[in-house]
C-alpha positions as MATLAB code, in Angstrom:
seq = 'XXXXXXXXXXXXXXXXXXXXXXXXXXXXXXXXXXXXXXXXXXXXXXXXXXXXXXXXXXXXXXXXXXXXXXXXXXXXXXXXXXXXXXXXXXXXXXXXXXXXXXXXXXXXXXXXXXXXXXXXXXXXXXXXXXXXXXXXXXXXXXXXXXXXXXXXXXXXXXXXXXXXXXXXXXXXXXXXXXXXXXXXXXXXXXXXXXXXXXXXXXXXXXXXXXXXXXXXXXXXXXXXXXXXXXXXXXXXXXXXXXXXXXXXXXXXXXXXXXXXXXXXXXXXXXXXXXXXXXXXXXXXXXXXXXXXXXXXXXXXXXXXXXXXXXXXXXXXXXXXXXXXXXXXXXXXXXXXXXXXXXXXXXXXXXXXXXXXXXXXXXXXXXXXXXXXXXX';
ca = [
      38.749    1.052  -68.484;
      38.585   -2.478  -67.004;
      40.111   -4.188  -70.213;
      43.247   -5.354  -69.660;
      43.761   -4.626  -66.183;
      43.562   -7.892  -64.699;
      44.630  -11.372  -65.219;
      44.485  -14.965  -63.926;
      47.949  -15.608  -62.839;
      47.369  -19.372  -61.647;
      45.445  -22.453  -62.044;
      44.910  -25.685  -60.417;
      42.685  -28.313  -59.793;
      41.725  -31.689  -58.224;
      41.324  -34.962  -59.871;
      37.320  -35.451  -60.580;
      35.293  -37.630  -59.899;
      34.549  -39.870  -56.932;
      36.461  -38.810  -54.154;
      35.505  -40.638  -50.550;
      37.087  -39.190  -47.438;
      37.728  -35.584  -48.755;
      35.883  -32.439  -47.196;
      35.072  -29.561  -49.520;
      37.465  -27.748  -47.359;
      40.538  -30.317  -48.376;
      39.605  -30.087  -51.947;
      39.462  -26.060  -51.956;
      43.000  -26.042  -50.113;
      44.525  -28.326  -52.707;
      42.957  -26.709  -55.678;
      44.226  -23.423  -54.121;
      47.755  -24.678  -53.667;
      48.151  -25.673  -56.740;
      46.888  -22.501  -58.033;
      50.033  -20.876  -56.243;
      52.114  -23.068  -57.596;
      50.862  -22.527  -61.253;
      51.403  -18.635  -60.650;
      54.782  -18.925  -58.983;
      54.017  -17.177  -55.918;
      53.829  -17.569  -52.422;
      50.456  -17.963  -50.109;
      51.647  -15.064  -48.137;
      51.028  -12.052  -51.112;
      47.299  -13.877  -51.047;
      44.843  -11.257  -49.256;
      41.934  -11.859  -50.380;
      39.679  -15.355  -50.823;
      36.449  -15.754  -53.515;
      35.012  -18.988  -52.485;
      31.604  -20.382  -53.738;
      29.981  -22.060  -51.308;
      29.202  -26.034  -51.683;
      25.895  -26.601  -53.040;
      25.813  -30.243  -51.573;
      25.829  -28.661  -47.808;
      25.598  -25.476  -47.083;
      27.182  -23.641  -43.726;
      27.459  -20.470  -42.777;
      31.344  -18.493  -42.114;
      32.302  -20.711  -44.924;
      34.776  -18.372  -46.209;
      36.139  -18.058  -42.968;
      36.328  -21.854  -42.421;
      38.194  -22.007  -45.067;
      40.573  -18.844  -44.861;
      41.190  -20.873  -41.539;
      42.681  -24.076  -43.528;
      44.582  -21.842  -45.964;
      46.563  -20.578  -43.233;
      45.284  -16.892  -43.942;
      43.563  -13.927  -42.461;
      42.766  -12.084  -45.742;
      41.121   -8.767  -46.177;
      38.977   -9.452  -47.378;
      37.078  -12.852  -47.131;
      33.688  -13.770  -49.063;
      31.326  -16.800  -49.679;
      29.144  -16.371  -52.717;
      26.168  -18.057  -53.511;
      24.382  -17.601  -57.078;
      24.570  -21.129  -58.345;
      27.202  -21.856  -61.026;
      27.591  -18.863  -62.071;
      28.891  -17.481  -58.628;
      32.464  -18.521  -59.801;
      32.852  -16.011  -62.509;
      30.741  -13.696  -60.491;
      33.915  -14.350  -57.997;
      36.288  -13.154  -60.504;
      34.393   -9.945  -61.320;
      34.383   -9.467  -57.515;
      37.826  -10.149  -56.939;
      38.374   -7.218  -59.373;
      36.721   -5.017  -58.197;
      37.774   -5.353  -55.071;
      41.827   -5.202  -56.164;
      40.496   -2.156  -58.247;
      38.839   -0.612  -55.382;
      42.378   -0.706  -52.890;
      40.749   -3.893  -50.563;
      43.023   -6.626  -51.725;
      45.957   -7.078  -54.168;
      45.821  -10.807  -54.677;
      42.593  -12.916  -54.396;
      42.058  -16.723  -54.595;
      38.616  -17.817  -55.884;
      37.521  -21.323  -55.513;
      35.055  -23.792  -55.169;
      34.886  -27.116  -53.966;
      32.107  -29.862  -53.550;
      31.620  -33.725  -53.039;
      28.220  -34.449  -54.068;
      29.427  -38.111  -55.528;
      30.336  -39.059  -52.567;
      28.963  -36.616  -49.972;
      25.352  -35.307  -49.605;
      22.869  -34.205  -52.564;
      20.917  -32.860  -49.736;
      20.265  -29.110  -51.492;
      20.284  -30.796  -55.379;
      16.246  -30.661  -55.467;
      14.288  -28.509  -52.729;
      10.701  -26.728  -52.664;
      11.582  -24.009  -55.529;
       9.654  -20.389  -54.750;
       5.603  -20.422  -55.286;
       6.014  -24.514  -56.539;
       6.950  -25.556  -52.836;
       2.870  -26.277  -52.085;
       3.190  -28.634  -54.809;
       6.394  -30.765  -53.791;
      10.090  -31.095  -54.513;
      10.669  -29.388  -57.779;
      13.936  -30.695  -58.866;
      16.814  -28.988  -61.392;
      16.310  -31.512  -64.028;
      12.457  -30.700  -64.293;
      13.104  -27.137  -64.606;
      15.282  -27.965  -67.848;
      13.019  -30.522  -69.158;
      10.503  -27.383  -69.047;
      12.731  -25.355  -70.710;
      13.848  -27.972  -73.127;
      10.728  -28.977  -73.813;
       9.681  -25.096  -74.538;
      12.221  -24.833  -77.439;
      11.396  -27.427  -79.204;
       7.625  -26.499  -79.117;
       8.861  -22.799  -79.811;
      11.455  -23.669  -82.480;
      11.166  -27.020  -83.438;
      14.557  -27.639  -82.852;
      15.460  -31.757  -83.272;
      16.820  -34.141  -81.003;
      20.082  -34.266  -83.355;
      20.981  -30.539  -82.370;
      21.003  -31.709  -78.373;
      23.039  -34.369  -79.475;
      25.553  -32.568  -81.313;
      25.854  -31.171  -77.831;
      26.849  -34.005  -75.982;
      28.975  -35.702  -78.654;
      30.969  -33.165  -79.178;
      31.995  -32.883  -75.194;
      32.109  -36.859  -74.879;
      34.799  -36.560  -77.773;
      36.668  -33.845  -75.793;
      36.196  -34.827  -72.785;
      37.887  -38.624  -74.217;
      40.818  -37.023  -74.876;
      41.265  -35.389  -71.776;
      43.197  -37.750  -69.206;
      41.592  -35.724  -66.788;
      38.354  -36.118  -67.373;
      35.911  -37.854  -65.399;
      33.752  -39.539  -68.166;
      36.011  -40.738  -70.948;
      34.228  -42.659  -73.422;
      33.184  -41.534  -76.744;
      29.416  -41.088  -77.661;
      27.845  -41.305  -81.222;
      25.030  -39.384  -81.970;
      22.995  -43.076  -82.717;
      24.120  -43.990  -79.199;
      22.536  -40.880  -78.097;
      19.190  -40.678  -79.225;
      19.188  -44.372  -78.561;
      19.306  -43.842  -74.686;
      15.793  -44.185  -72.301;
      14.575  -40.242  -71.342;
      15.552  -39.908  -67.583;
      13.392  -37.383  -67.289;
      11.473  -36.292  -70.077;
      13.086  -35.006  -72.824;
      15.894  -35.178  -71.626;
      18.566  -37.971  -71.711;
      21.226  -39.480  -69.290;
      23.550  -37.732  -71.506;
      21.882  -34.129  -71.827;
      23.103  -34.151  -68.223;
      25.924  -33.311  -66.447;
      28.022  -35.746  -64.305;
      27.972  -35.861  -60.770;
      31.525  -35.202  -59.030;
      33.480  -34.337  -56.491;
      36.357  -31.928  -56.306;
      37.984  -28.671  -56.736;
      39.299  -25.524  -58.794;
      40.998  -22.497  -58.037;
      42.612  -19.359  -59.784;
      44.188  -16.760  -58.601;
      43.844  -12.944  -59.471;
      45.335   -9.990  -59.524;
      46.394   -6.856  -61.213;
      48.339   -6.994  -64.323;
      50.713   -4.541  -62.531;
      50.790   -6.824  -59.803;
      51.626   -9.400  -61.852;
      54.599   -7.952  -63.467;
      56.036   -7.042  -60.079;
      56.006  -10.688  -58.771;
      57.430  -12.001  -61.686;
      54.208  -14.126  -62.880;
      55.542  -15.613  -65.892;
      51.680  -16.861  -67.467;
      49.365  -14.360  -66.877;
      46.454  -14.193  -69.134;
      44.640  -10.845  -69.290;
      40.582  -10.903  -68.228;
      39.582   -8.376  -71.276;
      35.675   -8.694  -70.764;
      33.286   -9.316  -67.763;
      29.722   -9.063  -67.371;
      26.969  -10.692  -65.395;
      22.789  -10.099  -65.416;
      20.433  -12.594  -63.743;
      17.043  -13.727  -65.092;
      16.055  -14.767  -60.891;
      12.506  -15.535  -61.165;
      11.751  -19.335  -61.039;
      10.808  -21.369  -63.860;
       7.162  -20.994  -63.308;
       6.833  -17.305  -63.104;
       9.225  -16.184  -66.286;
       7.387  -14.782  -69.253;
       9.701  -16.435  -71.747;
      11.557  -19.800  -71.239;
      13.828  -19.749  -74.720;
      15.673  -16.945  -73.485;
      17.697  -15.156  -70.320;
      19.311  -12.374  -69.480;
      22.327  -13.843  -70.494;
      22.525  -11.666  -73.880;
      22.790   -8.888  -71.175;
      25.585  -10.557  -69.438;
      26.909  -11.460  -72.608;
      26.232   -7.760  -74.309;
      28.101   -6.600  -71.407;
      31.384   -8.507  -71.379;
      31.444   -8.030  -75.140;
      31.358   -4.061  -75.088;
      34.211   -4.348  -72.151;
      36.376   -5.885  -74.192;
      35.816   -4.524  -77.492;
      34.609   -7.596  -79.250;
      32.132   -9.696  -80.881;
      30.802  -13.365  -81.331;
      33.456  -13.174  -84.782;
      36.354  -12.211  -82.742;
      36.338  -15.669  -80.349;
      38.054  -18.793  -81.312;
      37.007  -21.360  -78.751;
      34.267  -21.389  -76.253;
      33.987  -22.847  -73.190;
      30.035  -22.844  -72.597;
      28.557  -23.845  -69.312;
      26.524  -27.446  -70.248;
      25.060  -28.372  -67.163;
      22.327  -29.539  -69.840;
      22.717  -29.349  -73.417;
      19.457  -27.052  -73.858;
      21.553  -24.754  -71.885;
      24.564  -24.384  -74.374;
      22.329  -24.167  -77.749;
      20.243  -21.129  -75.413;
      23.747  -20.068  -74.561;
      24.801  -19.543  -78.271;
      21.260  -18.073  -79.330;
      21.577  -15.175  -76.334;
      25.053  -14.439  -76.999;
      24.309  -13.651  -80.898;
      26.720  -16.373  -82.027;
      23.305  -17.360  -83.878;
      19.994  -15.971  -84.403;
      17.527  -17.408  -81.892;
      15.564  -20.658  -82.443;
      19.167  -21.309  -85.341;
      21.504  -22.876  -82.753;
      20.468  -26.478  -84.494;
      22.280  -25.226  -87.390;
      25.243  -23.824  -85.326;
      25.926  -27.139  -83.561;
      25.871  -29.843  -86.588;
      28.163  -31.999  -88.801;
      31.349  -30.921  -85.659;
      30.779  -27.403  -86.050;
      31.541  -27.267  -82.344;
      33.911  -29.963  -81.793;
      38.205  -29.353  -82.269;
      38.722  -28.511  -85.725;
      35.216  -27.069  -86.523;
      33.681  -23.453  -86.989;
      33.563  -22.808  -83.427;
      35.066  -25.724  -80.666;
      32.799  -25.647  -77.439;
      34.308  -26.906  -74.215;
      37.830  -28.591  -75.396;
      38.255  -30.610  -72.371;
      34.802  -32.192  -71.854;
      32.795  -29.833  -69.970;
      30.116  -30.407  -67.042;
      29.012  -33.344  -69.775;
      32.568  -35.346  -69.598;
      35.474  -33.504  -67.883;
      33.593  -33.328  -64.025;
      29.903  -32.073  -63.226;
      32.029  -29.298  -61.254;
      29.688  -25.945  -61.579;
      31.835  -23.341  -63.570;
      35.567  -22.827  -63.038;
      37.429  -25.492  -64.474;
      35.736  -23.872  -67.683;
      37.921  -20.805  -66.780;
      40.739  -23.105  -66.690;
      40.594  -24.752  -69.762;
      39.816  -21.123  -71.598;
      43.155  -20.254  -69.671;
      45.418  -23.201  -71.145;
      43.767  -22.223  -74.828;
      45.308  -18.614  -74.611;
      48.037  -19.562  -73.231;
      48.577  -22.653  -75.712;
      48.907  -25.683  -73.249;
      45.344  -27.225  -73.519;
      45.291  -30.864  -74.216;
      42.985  -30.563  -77.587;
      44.705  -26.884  -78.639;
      43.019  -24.726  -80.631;
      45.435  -23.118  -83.356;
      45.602  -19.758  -82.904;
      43.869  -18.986  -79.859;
      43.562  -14.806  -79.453;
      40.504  -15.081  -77.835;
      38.652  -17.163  -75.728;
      35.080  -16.885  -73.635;
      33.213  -18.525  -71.335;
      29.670  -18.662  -69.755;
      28.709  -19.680  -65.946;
      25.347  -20.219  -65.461;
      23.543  -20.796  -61.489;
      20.312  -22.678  -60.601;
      17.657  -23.283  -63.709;
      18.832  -20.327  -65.185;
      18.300  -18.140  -62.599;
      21.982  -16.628  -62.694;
      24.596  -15.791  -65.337;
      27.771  -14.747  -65.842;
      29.952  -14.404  -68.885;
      34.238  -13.955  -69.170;
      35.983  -13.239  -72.133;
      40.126  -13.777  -72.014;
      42.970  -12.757  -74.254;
      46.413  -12.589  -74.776;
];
């Protein structure tokens, strides 16, 4: 009943990267504007605001704070915390809540400046592991990393094929915050940072801002937005427990999330042309493709070779670059750059686009959240 009935009407973003003097506040009310402006609409028909809240520095009321900036007194007003994946989570929320009679037209948005800001909250006593010290993101994936390979024996070159493939996006992508080209040689090449993994099985560190805005497709017609792109599939399921206390490490609940945002929209792995995955490490993207049956599990090494992923292969993953080489940004300029494919303005276009899905993805794992758009 939910296919369909909703749509990103607008886009917009900041520039990436390192971005002294801005508050997360300034970034979320320029991504937000030009959101509007992308739409064609004015801030006044906004009532309702999605924000994530910054990961770098946490405050409380920060939807309010920045309902405040906008110039707004929405409806309904909401700061969501579940890592990266609480910016799809946002959109799901935002339709519900149109679909429920509490707003017609919602902003969701996240900001942060961790390049140039704080990295206060990036590694913190994690759960039952706090007696033991700071247990920091990047271990938790070297864990996890570590466990597939041990599980599956999958090879350095499949990680690789990872990272290549967004470093060739991401170099064609004038927004992108990492533009240079890496070869796979150039990859295994590189010192572990922390063991397994590599400088470049990581995402970038950056500052700034995205924002859509949502709405009913009803809605949508009536203000005259002239690029909306129907949300035909949602779905979200969340593993939680840390690192340490999960049963199995080569898998999540994302094939429930997945599963889920599949049956809404009447589709399967086959039916999607491009995929924008979240990569905050490149373990996560071959798990990604393993839980959402695009391959059998422990297979995603196959999947990912000789530019199976990359523009012009099988299957291209994250056009513009990804958390690997467009901005370490957690989650919705993935949205975006799905959004451009169906509507057929990306940079690196995708012939044919009918189709397009994306993951989100919070903490080490804990959270995830999957979107599947059409025209």
């Amino acid at each position: 009943m939910m296919r369909g009935k909703f749509v990103i009407a607008g886009v917009g973003h900041t520039a990436f990267g390192t971005l002294p003097g801005r508050s997360t506040v300034s970034l979320n009310v320029e991504a937000c504007r030009r959101a509007l402006e992308d739409a064609g609409i004015e801030k006044r028909a906004v009532d309702g605001v999605f924000v994530k809240t910054p990961t770098s520095a946490r405050e409380i009321l920060y939807g309010q704070t920045l309902s405040e900036a906008l110039g707004l007194q929405p409806r309904i007003g909401i700061a969501l915390d579940q890592g990266g994946a609480a910016n799809m989570s946002g959109i799901a929320f935002a339709c519900l809540a149109i679909e429920a009679g509490m707003c017609e037209v919602a902003l969701v948005c996240y900001a942060d400046n961790p390049r140039s800001g704080s990295r206060a909250t990036y590694a913190r006593p994690r759960g039952d592991d706090a007696a033991f010290g700071w247990f920091s993101t990047a271990a938790g994936y070297a864990m996890i990393h570590r466990r597939h390979v041990a599980e599956h024996g999958t090879p350095e070159a499949a990680f690789g094929a990872v990272a290549v493939a967004a470093r060739r996006h991401g170099a064609a992508n004038p927004n992108a915050q990492l533009r240079k080209p890496l070869t796979l040689d150039g990859y295994v090449a590189a010192a572990p940072l922390v063991a397994p993994l590599r400088r470049d099985d990581c995402a970038l560190i950056s500052d700034g801002a995205a924002a859509l805005v949502v709405m009913s497709a009803r809605r949508a017609r009536e203000l005259g937005v002239k690029a909306a792109v129907p949300i035909l599939g949602m779905g979200q399921a969340h593993t939680s427990w840390e690192v340490t206390q999960r049963p199995c490490l080569t898998s999540t609940r994302a094939k429930d999330a997945a599963r889920d945002a599949f049956a809404m929209a009447g589709l399967g792995p086959a039916d999607i042309q491009v995929a924008q995955i979240y990569d905050c490490f490149t373990i996560t993207v071959l798990m990604t493709l393993e839980d959402y049956g695009f391959c059998p599990p422990g297979q995603a090494e196959g999947f990912v070779r000789e530019g199976r992923i990359e523009h012009g292969g099988d299957l291209p993953l994250n056009t513009a670059g990804g958390l690997l080489s467009e901005t370490g940004m957690p989650g919705l300029q993935l949205v975006i750059e799905a959004v451009r494919q169906v509507r057929g303005t990306a940079t690196l276009q995708v012939p044919g686009v009918r189709h397009a899905l994306v993951s989100n993805q919070g903490g080490t794992m804990h959270t995830h959240a999957t979107l599947i758009l059409g025209g």
